CSV table of C-alpha atoms in Angstrom, one decimal:
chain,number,residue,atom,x,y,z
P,1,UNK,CA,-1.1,17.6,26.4
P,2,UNK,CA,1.0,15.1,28.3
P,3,UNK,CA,4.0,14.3,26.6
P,4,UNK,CA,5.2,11.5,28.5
P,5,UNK,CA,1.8,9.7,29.2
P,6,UNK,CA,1.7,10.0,24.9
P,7,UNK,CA,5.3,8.6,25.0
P,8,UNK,CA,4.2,5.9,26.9
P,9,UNK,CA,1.0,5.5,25.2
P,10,UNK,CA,2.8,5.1,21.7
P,11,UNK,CA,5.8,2.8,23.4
P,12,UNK,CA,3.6,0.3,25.1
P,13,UNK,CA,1.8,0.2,21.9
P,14,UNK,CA,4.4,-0.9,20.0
P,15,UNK,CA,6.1,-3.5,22.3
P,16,UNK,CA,3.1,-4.9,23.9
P,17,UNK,CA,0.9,-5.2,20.9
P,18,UNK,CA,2.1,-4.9,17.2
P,19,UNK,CA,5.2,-6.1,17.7
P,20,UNK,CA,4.0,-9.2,19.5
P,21,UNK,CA,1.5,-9.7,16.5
P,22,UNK,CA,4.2,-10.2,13.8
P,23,UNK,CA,6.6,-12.4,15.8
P,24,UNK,CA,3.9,-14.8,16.5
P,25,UNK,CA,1.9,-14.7,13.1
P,26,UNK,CA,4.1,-14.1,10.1
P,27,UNK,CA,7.1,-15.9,10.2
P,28,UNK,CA,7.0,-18.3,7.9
P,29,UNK,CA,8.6,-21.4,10.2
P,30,UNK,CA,9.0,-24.2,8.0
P,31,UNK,CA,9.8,-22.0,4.4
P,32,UNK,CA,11.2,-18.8,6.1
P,33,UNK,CA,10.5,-15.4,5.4
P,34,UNK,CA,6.8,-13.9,6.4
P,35,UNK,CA,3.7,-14.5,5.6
P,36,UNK,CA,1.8,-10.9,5.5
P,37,UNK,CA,-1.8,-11.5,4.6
P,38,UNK,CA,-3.1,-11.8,7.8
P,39,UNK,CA,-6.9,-11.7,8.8
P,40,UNK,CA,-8.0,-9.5,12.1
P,41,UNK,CA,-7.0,-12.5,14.3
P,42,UNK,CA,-3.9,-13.0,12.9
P,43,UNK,CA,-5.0,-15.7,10.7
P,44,UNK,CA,-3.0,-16.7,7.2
P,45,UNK,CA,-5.1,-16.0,4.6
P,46,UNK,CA,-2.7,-16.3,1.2
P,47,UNK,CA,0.5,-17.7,1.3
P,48,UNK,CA,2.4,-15.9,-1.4
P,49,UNK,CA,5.2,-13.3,-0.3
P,50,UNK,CA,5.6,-9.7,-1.2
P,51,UNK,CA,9.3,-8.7,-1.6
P,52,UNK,CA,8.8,-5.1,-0.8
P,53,UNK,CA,6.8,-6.6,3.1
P,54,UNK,CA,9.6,-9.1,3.4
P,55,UNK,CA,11.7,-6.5,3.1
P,56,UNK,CA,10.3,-3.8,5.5
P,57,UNK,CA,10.1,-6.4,8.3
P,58,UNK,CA,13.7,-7.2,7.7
P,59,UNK,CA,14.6,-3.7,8.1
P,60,UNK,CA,12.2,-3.7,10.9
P,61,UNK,CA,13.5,-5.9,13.0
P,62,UNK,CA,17.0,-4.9,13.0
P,63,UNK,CA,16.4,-1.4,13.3
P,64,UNK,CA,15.0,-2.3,16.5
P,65,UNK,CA,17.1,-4.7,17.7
P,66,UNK,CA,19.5,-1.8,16.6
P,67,UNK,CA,18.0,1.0,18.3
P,68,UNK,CA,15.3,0.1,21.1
P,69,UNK,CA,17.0,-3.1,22.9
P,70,UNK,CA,19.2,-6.4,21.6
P,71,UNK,CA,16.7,-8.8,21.6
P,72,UNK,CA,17.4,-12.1,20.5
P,73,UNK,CA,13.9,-12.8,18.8
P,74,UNK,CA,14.1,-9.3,16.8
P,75,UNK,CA,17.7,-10.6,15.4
P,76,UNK,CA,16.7,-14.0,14.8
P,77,UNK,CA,13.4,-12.8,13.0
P,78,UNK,CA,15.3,-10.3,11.0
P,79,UNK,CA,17.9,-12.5,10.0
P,80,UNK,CA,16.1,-15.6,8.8
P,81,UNK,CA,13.8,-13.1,7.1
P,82,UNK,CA,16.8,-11.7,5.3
P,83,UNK,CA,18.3,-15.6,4.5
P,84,UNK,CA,15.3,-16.0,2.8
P,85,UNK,CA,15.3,-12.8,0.5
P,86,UNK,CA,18.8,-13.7,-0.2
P,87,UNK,CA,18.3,-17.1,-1.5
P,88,UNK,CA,15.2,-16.1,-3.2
P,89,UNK,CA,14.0,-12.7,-3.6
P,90,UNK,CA,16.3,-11.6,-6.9
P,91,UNK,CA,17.7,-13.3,-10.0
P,92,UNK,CA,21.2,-13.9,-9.4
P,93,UNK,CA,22.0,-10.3,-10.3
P,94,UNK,CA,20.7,-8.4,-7.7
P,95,UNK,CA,17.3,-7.2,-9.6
P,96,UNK,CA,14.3,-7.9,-6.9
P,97,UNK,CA,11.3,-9.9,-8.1
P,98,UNK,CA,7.8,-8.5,-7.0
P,99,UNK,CA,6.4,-11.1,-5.8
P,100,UNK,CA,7.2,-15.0,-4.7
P,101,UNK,CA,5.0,-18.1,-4.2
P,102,UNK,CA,5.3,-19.3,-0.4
P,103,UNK,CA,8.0,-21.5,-1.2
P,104,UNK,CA,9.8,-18.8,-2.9
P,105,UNK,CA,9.3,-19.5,-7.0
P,106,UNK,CA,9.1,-16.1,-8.7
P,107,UNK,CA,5.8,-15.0,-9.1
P,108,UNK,CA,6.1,-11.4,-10.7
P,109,UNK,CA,8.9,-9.8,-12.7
P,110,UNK,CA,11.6,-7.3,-10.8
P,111,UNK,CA,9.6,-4.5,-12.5
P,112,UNK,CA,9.1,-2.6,-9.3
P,113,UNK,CA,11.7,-0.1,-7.9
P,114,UNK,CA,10.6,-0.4,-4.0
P,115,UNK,CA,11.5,-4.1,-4.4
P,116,UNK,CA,14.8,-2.6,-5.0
P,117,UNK,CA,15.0,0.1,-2.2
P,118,UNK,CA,13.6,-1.7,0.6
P,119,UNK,CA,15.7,-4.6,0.0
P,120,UNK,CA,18.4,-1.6,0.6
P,121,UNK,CA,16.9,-0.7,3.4
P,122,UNK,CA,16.7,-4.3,4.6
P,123,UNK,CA,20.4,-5.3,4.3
P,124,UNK,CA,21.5,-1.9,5.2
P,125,UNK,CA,20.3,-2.6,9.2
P,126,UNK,CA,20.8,-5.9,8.8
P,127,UNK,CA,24.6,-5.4,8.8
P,128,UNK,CA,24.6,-3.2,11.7
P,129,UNK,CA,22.6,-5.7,13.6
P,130,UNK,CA,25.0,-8.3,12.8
P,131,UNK,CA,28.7,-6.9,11.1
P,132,UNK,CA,27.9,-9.2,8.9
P,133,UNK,CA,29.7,-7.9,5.5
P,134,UNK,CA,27.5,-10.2,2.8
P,135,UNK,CA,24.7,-7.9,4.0
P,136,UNK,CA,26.3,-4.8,3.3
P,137,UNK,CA,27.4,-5.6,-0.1
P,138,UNK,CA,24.3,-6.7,-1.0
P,139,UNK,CA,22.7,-3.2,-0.2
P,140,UNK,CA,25.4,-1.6,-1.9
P,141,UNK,CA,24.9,-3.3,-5.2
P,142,UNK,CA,21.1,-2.8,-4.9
P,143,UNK,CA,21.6,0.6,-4.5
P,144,UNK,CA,23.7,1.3,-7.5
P,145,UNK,CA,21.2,-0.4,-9.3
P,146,UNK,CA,18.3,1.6,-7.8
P,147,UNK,CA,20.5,4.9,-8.8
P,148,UNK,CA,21.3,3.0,-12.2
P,149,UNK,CA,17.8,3.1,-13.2
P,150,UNK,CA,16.5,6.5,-12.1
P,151,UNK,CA,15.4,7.7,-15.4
P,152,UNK,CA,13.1,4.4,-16.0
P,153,UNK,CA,12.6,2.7,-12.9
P,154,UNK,CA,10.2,0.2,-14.6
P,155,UNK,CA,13.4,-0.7,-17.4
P,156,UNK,CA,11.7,-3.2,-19.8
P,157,UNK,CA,8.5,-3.8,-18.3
P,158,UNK,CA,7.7,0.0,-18.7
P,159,UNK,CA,4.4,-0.1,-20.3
P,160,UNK,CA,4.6,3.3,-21.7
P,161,UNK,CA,5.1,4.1,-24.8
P,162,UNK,CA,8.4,5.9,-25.2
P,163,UNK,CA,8.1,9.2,-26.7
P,164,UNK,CA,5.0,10.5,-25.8
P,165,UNK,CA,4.5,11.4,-22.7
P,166,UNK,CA,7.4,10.4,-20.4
P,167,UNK,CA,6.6,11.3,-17.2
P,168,UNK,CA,8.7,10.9,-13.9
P,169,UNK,CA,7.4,10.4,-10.5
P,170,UNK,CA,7.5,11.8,-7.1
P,171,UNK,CA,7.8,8.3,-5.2
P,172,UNK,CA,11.4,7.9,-6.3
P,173,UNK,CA,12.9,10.8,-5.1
P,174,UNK,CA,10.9,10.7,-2.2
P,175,UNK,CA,12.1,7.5,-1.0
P,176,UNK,CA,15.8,8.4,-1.5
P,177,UNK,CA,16.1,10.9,0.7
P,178,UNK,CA,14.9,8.0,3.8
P,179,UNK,CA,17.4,5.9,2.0
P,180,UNK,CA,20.5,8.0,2.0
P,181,UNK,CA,20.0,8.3,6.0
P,182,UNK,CA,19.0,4.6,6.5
P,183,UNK,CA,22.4,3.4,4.4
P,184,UNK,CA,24.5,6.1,5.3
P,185,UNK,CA,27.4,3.9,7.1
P,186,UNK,CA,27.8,1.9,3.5
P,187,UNK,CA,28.3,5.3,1.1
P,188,UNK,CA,31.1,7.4,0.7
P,189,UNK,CA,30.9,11.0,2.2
P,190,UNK,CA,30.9,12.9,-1.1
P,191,UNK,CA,28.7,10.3,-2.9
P,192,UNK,CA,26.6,10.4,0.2
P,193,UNK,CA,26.0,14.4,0.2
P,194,UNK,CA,25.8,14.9,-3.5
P,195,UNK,CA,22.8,12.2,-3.6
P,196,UNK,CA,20.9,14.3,-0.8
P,197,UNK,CA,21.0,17.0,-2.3
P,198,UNK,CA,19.9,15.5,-5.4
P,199,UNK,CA,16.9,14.4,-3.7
P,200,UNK,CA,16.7,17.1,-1.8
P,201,UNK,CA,16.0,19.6,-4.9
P,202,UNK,CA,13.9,16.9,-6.9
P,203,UNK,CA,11.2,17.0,-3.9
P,204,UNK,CA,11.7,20.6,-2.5
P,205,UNK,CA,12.7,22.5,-6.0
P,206,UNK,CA,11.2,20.0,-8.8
P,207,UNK,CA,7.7,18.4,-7.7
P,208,UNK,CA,6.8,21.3,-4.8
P,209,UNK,CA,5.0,23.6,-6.9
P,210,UNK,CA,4.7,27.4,-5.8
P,211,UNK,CA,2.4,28.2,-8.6
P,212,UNK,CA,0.1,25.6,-7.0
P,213,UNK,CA,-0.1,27.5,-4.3
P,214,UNK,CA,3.2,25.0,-2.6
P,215,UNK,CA,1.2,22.2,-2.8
P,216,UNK,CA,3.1,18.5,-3.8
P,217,UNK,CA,2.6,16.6,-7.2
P,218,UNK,CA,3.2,12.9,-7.7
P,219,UNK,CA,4.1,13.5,-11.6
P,220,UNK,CA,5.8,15.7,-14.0
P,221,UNK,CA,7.4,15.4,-17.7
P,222,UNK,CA,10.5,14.7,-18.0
P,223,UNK,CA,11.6,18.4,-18.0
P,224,UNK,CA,10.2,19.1,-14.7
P,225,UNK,CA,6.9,20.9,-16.5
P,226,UNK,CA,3.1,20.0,-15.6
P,227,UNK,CA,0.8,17.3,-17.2
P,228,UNK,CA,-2.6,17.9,-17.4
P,229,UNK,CA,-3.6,14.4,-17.7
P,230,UNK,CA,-4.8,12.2,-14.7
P,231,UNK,CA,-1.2,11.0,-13.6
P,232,UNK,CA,0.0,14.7,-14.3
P,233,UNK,CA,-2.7,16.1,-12.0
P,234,UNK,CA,-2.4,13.8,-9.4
P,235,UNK,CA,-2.3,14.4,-5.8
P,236,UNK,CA,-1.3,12.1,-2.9
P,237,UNK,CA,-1.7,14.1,0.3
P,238,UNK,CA,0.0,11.0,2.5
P,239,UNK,CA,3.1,10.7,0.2
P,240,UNK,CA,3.7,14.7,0.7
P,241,UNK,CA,3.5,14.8,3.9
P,242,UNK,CA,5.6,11.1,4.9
P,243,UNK,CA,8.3,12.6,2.5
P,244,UNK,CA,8.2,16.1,4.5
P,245,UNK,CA,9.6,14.3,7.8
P,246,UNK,CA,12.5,12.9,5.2
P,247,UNK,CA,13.4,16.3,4.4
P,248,UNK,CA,13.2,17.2,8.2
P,249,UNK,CA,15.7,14.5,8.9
P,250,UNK,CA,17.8,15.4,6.2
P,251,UNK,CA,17.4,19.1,7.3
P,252,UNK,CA,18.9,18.1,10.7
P,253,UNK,CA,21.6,15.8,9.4
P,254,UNK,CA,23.0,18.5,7.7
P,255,UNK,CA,21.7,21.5,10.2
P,256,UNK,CA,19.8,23.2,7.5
P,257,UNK,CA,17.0,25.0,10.1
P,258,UNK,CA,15.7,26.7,6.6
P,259,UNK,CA,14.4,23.4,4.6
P,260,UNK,CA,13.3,22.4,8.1
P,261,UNK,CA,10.8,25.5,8.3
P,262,UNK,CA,10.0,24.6,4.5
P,263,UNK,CA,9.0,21.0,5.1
P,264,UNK,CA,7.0,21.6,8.1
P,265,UNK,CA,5.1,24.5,6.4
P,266,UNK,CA,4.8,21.8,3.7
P,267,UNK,CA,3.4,19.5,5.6
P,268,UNK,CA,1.1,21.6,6.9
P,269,UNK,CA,0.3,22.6,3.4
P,270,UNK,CA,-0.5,19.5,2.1
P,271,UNK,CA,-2.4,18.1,5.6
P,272,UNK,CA,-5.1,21.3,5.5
P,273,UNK,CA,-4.9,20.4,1.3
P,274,UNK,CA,-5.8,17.0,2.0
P,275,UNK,CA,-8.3,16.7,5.2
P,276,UNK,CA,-11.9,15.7,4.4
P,277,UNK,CA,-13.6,18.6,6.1
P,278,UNK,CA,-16.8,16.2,6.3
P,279,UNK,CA,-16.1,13.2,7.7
P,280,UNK,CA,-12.5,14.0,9.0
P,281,UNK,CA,-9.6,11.8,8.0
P,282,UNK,CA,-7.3,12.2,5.3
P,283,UNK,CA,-8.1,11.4,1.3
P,284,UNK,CA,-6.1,8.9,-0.3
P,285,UNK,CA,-5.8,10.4,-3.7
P,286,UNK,CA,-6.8,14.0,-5.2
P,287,UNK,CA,-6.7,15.9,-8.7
P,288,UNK,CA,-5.4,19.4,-8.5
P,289,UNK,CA,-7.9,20.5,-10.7
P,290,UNK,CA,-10.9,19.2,-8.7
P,291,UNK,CA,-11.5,16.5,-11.3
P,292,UNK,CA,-13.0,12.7,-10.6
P,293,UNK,CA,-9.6,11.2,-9.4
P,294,UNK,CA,-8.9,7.7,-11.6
P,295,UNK,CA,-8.3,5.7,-8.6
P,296,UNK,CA,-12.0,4.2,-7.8
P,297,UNK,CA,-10.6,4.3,-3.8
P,298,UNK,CA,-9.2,7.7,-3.5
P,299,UNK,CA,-11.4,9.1,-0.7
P,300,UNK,CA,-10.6,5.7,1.6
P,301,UNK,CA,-8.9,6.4,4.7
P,302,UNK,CA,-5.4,4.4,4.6
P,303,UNK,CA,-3.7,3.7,7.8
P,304,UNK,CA,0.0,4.5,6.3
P,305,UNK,CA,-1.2,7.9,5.3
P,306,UNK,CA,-2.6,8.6,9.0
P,307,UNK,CA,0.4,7.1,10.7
P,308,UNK,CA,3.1,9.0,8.6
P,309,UNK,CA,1.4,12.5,9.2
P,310,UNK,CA,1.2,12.2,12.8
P,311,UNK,CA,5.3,11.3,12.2
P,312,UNK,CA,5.7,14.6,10.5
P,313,UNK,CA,3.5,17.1,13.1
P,314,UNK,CA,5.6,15.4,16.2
P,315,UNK,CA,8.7,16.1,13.9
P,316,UNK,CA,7.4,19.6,13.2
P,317,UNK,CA,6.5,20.8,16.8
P,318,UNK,CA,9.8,19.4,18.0
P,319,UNK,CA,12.2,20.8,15.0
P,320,UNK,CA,10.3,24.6,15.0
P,321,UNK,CA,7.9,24.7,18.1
P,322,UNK,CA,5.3,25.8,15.5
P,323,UNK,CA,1.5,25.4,17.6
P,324,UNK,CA,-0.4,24.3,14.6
P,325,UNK,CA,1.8,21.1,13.9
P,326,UNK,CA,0.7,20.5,18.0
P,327,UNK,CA,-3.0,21.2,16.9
P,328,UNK,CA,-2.6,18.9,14.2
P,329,UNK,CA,-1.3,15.6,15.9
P,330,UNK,CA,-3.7,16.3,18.3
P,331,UNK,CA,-6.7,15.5,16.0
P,332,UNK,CA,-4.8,13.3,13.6
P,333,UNK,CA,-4.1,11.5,17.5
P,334,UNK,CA,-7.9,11.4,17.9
P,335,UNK,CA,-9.0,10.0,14.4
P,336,UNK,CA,-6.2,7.6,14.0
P,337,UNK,CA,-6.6,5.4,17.5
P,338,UNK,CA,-10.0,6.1,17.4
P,339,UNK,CA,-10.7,4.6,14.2
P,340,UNK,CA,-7.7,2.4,12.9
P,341,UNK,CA,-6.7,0.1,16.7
P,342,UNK,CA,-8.3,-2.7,16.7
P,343,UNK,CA,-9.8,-2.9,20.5
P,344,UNK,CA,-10.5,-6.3,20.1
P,345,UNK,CA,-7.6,-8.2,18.4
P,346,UNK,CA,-3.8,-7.3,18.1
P,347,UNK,CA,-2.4,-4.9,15.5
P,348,UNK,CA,-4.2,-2.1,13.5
P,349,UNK,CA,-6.8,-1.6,10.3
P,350,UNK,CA,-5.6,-0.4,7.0
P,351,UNK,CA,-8.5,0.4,5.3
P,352,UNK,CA,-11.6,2.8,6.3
P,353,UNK,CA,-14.1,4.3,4.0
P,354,UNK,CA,-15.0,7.4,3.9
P,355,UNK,CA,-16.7,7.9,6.6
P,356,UNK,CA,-14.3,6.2,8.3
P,357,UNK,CA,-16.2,2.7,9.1
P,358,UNK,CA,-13.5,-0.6,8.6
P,359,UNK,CA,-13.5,-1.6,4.7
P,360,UNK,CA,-11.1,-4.3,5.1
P,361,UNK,CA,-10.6,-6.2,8.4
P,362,UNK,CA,-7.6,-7.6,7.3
P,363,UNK,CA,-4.1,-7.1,9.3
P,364,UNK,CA,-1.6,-7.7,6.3
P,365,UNK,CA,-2.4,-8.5,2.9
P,366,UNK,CA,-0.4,-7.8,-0.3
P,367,UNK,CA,0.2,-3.9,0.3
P,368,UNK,CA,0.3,-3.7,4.4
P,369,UNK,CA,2.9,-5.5,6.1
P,370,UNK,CA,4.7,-5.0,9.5
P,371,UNK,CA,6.2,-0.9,8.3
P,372,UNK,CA,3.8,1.5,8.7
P,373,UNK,CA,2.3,0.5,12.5
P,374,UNK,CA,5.3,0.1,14.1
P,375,UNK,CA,7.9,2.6,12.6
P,376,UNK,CA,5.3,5.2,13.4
P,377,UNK,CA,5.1,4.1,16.8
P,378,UNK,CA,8.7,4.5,17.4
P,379,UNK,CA,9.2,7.3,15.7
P,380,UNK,CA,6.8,8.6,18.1
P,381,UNK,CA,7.1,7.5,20.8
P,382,UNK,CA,11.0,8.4,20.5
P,383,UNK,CA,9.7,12.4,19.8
P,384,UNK,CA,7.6,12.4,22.6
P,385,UNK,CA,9.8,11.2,24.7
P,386,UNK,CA,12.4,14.3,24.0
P,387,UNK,CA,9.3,16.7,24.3
């Protein structure tokens, strides 16, 4: 295996193709912020705006422009991306709405979290790109809403009845741990360390379950027990496995070579738990219990979930020199440019079936935005490169 040819591979990739794709299609010139349904040619095909996308290519673009090379389009595509989130993308009080006509009216309620945390995310780089103080204090407020609302991330547009069955989820906890790292510069030490741990022990202690055999659930009751209903037995291979390169950063922020091991032999875990062993790939969605899953689309191929596992075996060769994660990126290498890169237009597919044939030919829509693609090519490409 050629480590620097794969550098380059992954590198050239990213600059030269996807990045090029989202400058030139999504910015929304005359209204600002992106558009993110594109078609396979780059073509707008719905105008409304998704604050969780808007967000992610805000954070995009600065962490770029913050880490790769000052480039005066990445700023300027980050900032007015950011302007526009600003002006429009919460009520007044820092509470993120889900979704926002082109123009940016409110569409949809602030009843989603990761509207919340990725507008963190976005302002966090933003004011390292820039200095630019507004930006920090807007991710500072978010996130001590975000952490405000822990225990019901949905707040009054929880549809649940209270009582019954109160369930918590892994996708909270799980997305902490990136965001202490990504907004580390804006939090006090001891407030900093206290809420990795905290998320540490909620994904490593809480939702990894050794009587599973150390496989990764996506809910559990409120007192940490198992559910046997369809939320309580679900499994989502692609969230497991994303969140183990979290823990791996975390591991090596706080030179913890122990939950390293763990979240490598994790991953591992939950890529073998999750591999189709017939058509190859990765499913979407599983039930411990070998039940019909509730999701009608849970054996679908989904770029995000191929992307972030080839993340988290070049993070677990290069952490602990363990040969299997090698083996592993080698064939989730092979599947992933193989089946998801478009050859013919810019940018990558989201969506496969099963036997891994293009469902979807679309480039962006209303759950894939510029994220995935490119932070897994730089996060690759910058492994590789120290291999």
């Amino acid at each position: 295996m050629n480590f620097r040819e794969l550098a380059a591979q992954y590198k050239n990739e990213l600059l030269g193709n996807v990045l090029p794709f989202w400058l030139e299609n999504s910015q929304d010139k005359e209204c600002g912020g992106y558009f993110t349904c594109l078609n396979r040619d780059g073509k707008v095909f719905d105008t409304d705006k998704f604050i969780w996308l808007q967000g992610r290519e805000v954070w995009l673009f600065s962490m770029l422009y913050n880490k790769v090379e000052k480039k005066q389009e990445w700023l300027d595509c980050a900032i007015q991306g950011g302007e526009f989130l600003k002006k429009y993308g919460h009520d007044g009080h820092y509470n993120w709405y889900f979704s926002l006509d082109r123009e940016g009216h409110p569409l949809v309620e602030p009843y989603n979290i990761f509207s919340y945390t990725f507008a963190t995310m976005a302002f966090g780089q933003l004011n390292l790109a820039t200095g630019n103080q507004e930006y920090a204090e807007i991710a500072r407020k978010t996130f001590d809403i975000i952490l405000s609302k822990v225990n019901n991330p949905k707040g009054k547009w929880n549809k649940q009845h209270p009582g019954t069955r109160n369930l918590k989820g892994f996708a909270l906890p799980m997305i902490l741990c990136n965001l202490a790292l990504e907004i580390e510069h804006l939090l006090d030490e001891d407030f900093l360390m206290k809420t990795m741990d905290t998320c540490i022990h909620e994904v490593m202690e809480v939702f990894l379950r050794p009587e599973l055999g150390g496989i990764i659930v996506e809910n559990l009751n409120e007192d940490n027990s198992l559910v046997d209903c369809f939320e309580g037995r679900q499994v989502t291979p692609g969230h497991a496995i994303e969140a183990m390169w979290f823990i791996m950063d975390l591991g090596k922020r706080l030179n913890l070579p122990e939950l390293i091991e763990k979240a490598k032999d994790t991953a591992l875990k939950m890529l073998e738990y999750g591999w189709d062993k017939e058509f190859g790939g990765i499913y979407y969605f599983m039930d411990r219990k070998g039940f019909p899953p509730q999701q009608l689309e849970w054996d679908q191929k989904l770029w995000w979930v191929h992307i972030e596992t080839l993340i988290s075996m070049i993070k677990g060769y290069q952490l602990t020199g363990d040969e299997n994660c090698l083996e592993w990126f080698e064939k989730i290498h092979d599947y992933t440019w193989s089946h998801f890169k478009d050859t013919e237009y810019s940018e990558w597919y989201g969506y496969l079936n099963r036997r891994g044939e293009v469902l979807l030919p679309l480039k962006g829509g209303k759950w894939k935005g510029c994220f995935h693609v490119p932070r897994g090519l730089f996060q690759c490409w910058q492994v590789l490169e120290t291999l």
